[in-house]
Amino acid sequence: DTEVTQTPKHLVMGMTNKKSLKCEQHMGHRAMYWYKQKAKKPPELMFVYSYEKLSINESVPSRFSPECPNSSLLNLHLHALQPEDSALYLCASSQVPREGRIGMFFGPGTRLTVL
Amino acid sequence: KQEVTQIPAALSVPEGENLVLNCSFTDSAIYNLQWFRQDPGKGLTSLLLIQSSQREQTSGRLNASLDKSSGRSTLYIAASQPGDSATYLCAVTPGKSSGDKLTFGTGTRLAVRP
């Protein structure tokens, strides 16, 4: 299984809602990532988890809260978002760097619209 | 700070042409370089991964080369097809201990005309 899955595919939420994005992989990867991508721009790194511990937080606002319950799952909890947070949210996984021939595997993304 | 640039930003070619996409990076201390394809509104699909010790990788009609010392990589697509139309992104993994961070290039939007 060389797939990263993400749910939901689309999400529309109001600024007062609380929602969660989910990501799952079964490749045995111990590094997982959240990226944000605006239209016609490259993905921007948000968070990195390595061995289920948060290793990088790219100064992301606290209205985005990541969680890694186990080595296969990654969540992104959303609360009090702003319309400018509307974007494609991509999850990715890889072997931990320098432990192997890493390549990054991406999920299909969640298209988020904040009204 | 690593900066990755891709030229051209957009490219339109007739079907059957061979074409080259360029990627340049400012810090040559990289661990590897990866080429991705992205269809509109979709996730990224990995095409080729080149380790820093390698010079090139091939997969089907795709060939990627890496010249780490000059900070350049090229993606060669042979006999292009309309199905190749997508945005192509290169990304580098830093070689320093700080890095799980993939730095993406600005992308090349490719359109292959039937």
CSV table of C-alpha atoms in Angstrom, one decimal:
chain,number,residue,atom,x,y,z
A,1,ASP,CA,0.0,0.0,0.0
A,2,THR,CA,1.7,3.2,-1.2
A,3,GLU,CA,-1.1,5.5,-0.6
A,4,VAL,CA,-1.9,8.5,1.7
A,5,THR,CA,-5.6,9.0,2.2
A,6,GLN,CA,-7.3,12.2,3.4
A,7,THR,CA,-10.8,12.9,4.5
A,8,PRO,CA,-12.9,14.8,3.8
A,9,LYS,CA,-12.2,15.7,0.2
A,10,HIS,CA,-14.1,19.0,0.5
A,11,LEU,CA,-15.1,21.0,3.6
A,12,VAL,CA,-17.1,24.2,3.9
A,13,MET,CA,-17.2,25.7,7.4
A,14,GLY,CA,-18.1,28.9,9.1
A,15,MET,CA,-15.7,31.0,11.1
A,16,THR,CA,-17.2,29.7,14.4
A,17,ASN,CA,-17.2,26.1,13.5
A,18,LYS,CA,-14.8,23.4,14.8
A,19,LYS,CA,-13.8,20.7,12.3
A,20,SER,CA,-11.0,18.2,11.8
A,21,LEU,CA,-9.0,17.0,8.8
A,22,LYS,CA,-7.8,13.4,8.8
A,23,CYS,CA,-4.9,11.7,7.1
A,24,GLU,CA,-3.8,8.1,7.1
A,25,GLN,CA,-0.9,6.1,5.7
A,26,HIS,CA,0.1,2.4,6.1
A,27,MET,CA,3.6,2.5,4.5
A,28,GLY,CA,5.3,2.4,7.9
A,29,HIS,CA,6.5,6.0,7.5
A,30,ARG,CA,7.4,7.7,10.8
A,31,ALA,CA,7.4,11.3,9.5
A,32,MET,CA,4.1,13.0,8.6
A,33,TYR,CA,3.4,16.5,7.4
A,34,TRP,CA,0.7,19.1,6.9
A,35,TYR,CA,1.0,21.5,4.0
A,36,LYS,CA,-1.2,24.4,2.9
A,37,GLN,CA,-1.5,25.3,-0.7
A,38,LYS,CA,-3.1,28.4,-2.2
A,39,ALA,CA,-4.1,28.5,-5.9
A,40,LYS,CA,-1.2,28.6,-8.3
A,41,LYS,CA,1.4,28.6,-5.5
A,42,PRO,CA,3.6,25.8,-4.2
A,43,PRO,CA,2.7,24.0,-1.0
A,44,GLU,CA,3.8,25.7,2.2
A,45,LEU,CA,4.9,23.6,5.2
A,46,MET,CA,2.8,23.9,8.3
A,47,PHE,CA,3.8,21.0,10.6
A,48,VAL,CA,6.1,18.0,10.8
A,49,TYR,CA,5.7,15.0,13.0
A,50,SER,CA,8.6,12.6,13.5
A,51,TYR,CA,8.0,9.5,15.5
A,52,GLU,CA,4.6,10.9,16.6
A,53,LYS,CA,6.2,14.0,18.1
A,54,LEU,CA,5.9,17.5,16.7
A,55,SER,CA,9.3,18.4,15.3
A,56,ILE,CA,8.5,21.5,13.2
A,57,ASN,CA,5.8,24.1,13.6
A,58,GLU,CA,6.2,26.8,11.0
A,59,SER,CA,4.7,29.6,13.1
A,60,VAL,CA,1.2,28.5,12.3
A,61,PRO,CA,-1.6,30.3,14.1
A,62,SER,CA,-3.1,28.5,17.0
A,63,ARG,CA,-6.5,28.1,15.3
A,64,PHE,CA,-4.7,25.2,13.5
A,65,SER,CA,-4.0,22.3,16.0
A,66,PRO,CA,-2.2,19.2,14.8
A,67,GLU,CA,-2.4,15.8,16.4
A,68,CYS,CA,-0.7,12.5,15.7
A,69,PRO,CA,-2.5,9.8,17.6
A,70,ASN,CA,-0.4,7.0,16.3
A,71,SER,CA,2.2,6.3,13.6
A,72,SER,CA,-0.5,5.9,10.9
A,73,LEU,CA,-2.8,8.8,11.6
A,74,LEU,CA,-2.4,12.6,11.5
A,75,ASN,CA,-5.2,15.0,12.3
A,76,LEU,CA,-5.5,18.8,11.8
A,77,HIS,CA,-8.1,20.4,14.1
A,78,LEU,CA,-9.6,23.6,12.9
A,79,HIS,CA,-11.3,26.3,15.1
A,80,ALA,CA,-12.2,29.9,14.5
A,81,LEU,CA,-10.7,30.0,11.0
A,82,GLN,CA,-10.7,33.0,8.8
A,83,PRO,CA,-11.7,33.3,5.1
A,84,GLU,CA,-8.0,33.6,4.1
A,85,ASP,CA,-7.5,30.1,5.5
A,86,SER,CA,-9.4,28.7,2.5
A,87,ALA,CA,-6.9,26.5,0.6
A,88,LEU,CA,-6.0,23.0,-0.3
A,89,TYR,CA,-4.6,21.2,2.7
A,90,LEU,CA,-2.2,18.4,1.9
A,91,CYS,CA,-1.0,15.6,4.1
A,92,ALA,CA,2.3,13.8,3.3
A,93,SER,CA,4.4,11.1,4.7
A,94,SER,CA,8.0,9.8,4.3
A,95,GLN,CA,10.6,7.8,6.0
A,96,VAL,CA,12.4,9.9,8.6
A,97,PRO,CA,15.3,11.6,6.8
A,98,ARG,CA,18.7,10.0,7.0
A,99,GLU,CA,17.1,6.7,7.9
A,100,GLY,CA,16.6,5.7,4.3
A,101,ARG,CA,16.0,6.7,0.8
A,102,ILE,CA,13.2,9.1,1.5
A,103,GLY,CA,10.7,10.3,-0.9
A,104,MET,CA,7.6,12.3,0.0
A,105,PHE,CA,4.2,10.7,-0.6
A,106,PHE,CA,1.2,13.1,-0.7
A,107,GLY,CA,-2.4,12.6,-0.2
A,108,PRO,CA,-5.1,14.0,-2.6
A,109,GLY,CA,-5.8,16.9,-0.3
A,110,THR,CA,-8.8,18.5,1.4
A,111,ARG,CA,-10.3,21.5,-0.3
A,112,LEU,CA,-11.3,23.9,2.6
A,113,THR,CA,-13.6,26.8,2.2
A,114,VAL,CA,-14.2,29.2,5.1
A,115,LEU,CA,-17.2,31.4,4.8
B,1,LYS,CA,17.7,30.2,3.2
B,2,GLN,CA,17.1,27.8,0.4
B,3,GLU,CA,15.3,29.2,-2.7
B,4,VAL,CA,14.1,27.0,-5.5
B,5,THR,CA,13.2,28.5,-8.9
B,6,GLN,CA,11.6,26.8,-11.9
B,7,ILE,CA,11.8,28.1,-15.4
B,8,PRO,CA,9.7,28.5,-17.4
B,9,ALA,CA,6.6,29.3,-15.3
B,10,ALA,CA,4.3,28.1,-18.1
B,11,LEU,CA,4.8,26.2,-21.3
B,12,SER,CA,2.5,25.2,-24.1
B,13,VAL,CA,3.7,22.7,-26.7
B,14,PRO,CA,2.2,20.6,-29.4
B,15,GLU,CA,1.8,16.9,-28.8
B,16,GLY,CA,4.9,14.8,-29.6
B,17,GLU,CA,7.5,17.4,-28.7
B,18,ASN,CA,10.4,16.6,-26.4
B,19,LEU,CA,10.7,19.2,-23.6
B,20,VAL,CA,12.9,20.2,-20.7
B,21,LEU,CA,11.8,21.8,-17.4
B,22,ASN,CA,14.4,23.5,-15.3
B,23,CYS,CA,14.8,23.7,-11.6
B,24,SER,CA,17.6,25.7,-9.8
B,25,PHE,CA,18.3,25.9,-6.1
B,26,THR,CA,20.6,28.3,-4.2
B,27,ASP,CA,22.0,26.0,-1.5
B,28,SER,CA,23.8,23.0,-2.9
B,29,ALA,CA,23.8,21.2,0.4
B,30,ILE,CA,20.8,19.0,-0.4
B,31,TYR,CA,20.0,15.5,0.6
B,32,ASN,CA,17.8,14.7,-2.5
B,33,LEU,CA,15.7,16.3,-5.1
B,34,GLN,CA,12.2,15.2,-6.1
B,35,TRP,CA,10.0,16.0,-9.0
B,36,PHE,CA,6.2,16.0,-8.6
B,37,ARG,CA,3.3,16.3,-10.9
B,38,GLN,CA,0.1,18.1,-9.7
B,39,ASP,CA,-3.2,18.1,-11.6
B,40,PRO,CA,-5.6,21.0,-10.9
B,41,GLY,CA,-7.1,20.8,-7.4
B,42,LYS,CA,-5.4,17.5,-6.7
B,43,GLY,CA,-2.5,16.2,-4.6
B,44,LEU,CA,1.1,15.8,-5.7
B,45,THR,CA,2.2,12.6,-7.4
B,46,SER,CA,5.9,11.8,-7.1
B,47,LEU,CA,7.6,11.3,-10.4
B,48,LEU,CA,11.3,10.9,-9.7
B,49,LEU,CA,13.6,11.1,-6.7
B,50,ILE,CA,17.3,11.8,-7.1
B,51,GLN,CA,19.7,11.3,-4.2
B,52,SER,CA,22.4,13.9,-3.8
B,53,SER,CA,25.0,11.3,-4.9
B,54,GLN,CA,23.2,10.4,-8.1
B,55,ARG,CA,23.3,12.2,-11.5
B,56,GLU,CA,20.1,11.1,-13.0
B,57,GLN,CA,17.0,8.9,-12.7
B,58,THR,CA,14.7,7.6,-15.4
B,59,SER,CA,11.1,6.4,-15.4
B,60,GLY,CA,9.4,5.7,-18.7
B,61,ARG,CA,9.4,8.9,-20.8
B,62,LEU,CA,10.8,10.9,-18.0
B,63,ASN,CA,14.4,11.6,-17.2
B,64,ALA,CA,15.6,13.8,-14.4
B,65,SER,CA,19.2,15.0,-14.0
B,66,LEU,CA,21.0,16.6,-11.1
B,67,ASP,CA,24.0,18.8,-11.0
B,68,LYS,CA,24.4,19.6,-7.3
B,69,SER,CA,27.5,21.7,-7.6
B,70,SER,CA,25.8,24.1,-10.0
B,71,GLY,CA,22.4,23.9,-8.2
B,72,ARG,CA,20.4,22.7,-11.1
B,73,SER,CA,18.1,19.9,-12.1
B,74,THR,CA,16.2,19.2,-15.3
B,75,LEU,CA,13.2,17.1,-16.1
B,76,TYR,CA,13.1,15.8,-19.6
B,77,ILE,CA,9.8,14.6,-21.0
B,78,ALA,CA,10.0,12.7,-24.3
B,79,ALA,CA,7.2,12.5,-26.9
B,80,SER,CA,4.8,14.6,-24.8
B,81,GLN,CA,1.2,13.7,-24.7
B,82,PRO,CA,-2.0,15.7,-23.7
B,83,GLY,CA,-2.2,13.6,-20.6
B,84,ASP,CA,1.1,15.2,-19.5
B,85,SER,CA,-0.6,18.5,-19.0
B,86,ALA,CA,-0.2,19.5,-15.4
B,87,THR,CA,1.9,21.5,-13.0
B,88,TYR,CA,5.4,20.2,-12.4
B,89,LEU,CA,7.1,21.0,-9.1
B,90,CYS,CA,10.6,20.2,-8.0
B,91,ALA,CA,11.5,20.1,-4.3
B,92,VAL,CA,14.7,19.7,-2.4
B,93,THR,CA,15.4,18.1,1.0
B,94,PRO,CA,18.1,19.9,2.9
B,95,GLY,CA,21.3,18.0,3.8
B,96,LYS,CA,21.7,19.8,7.2
B,97,SER,CA,20.5,18.4,10.4
B,98,SER,CA,17.7,21.0,10.7
B,99,GLY,CA,15.8,19.5,7.9
B,100,ASP,CA,12.7,17.6,7.5
B,101,LYS,CA,11.7,20.6,5.4
B,102,LEU,CA,11.0,20.1,1.8
B,103,THR,CA,11.5,23.4,-0.2
B,104,PHE,CA,9.3,23.6,-3.3
B,105,GLY,CA,10.0,25.3,-6.5
B,106,THR,CA,7.6,27.8,-8.0
B,107,GLY,CA,6.3,25.2,-10.5
B,108,THR,CA,6.0,25.0,-14.3
B,109,ARG,CA,2.4,24.8,-15.8
B,110,LEU,CA,2.6,22.5,-18.8
B,111,ALA,CA,-0.1,22.4,-21.5
B,112,VAL,CA,0.3,19.8,-24.3
B,113,ARG,CA,-1.9,20.6,-27.3
B,114,PRO,CA,-3.4,17.7,-29.3
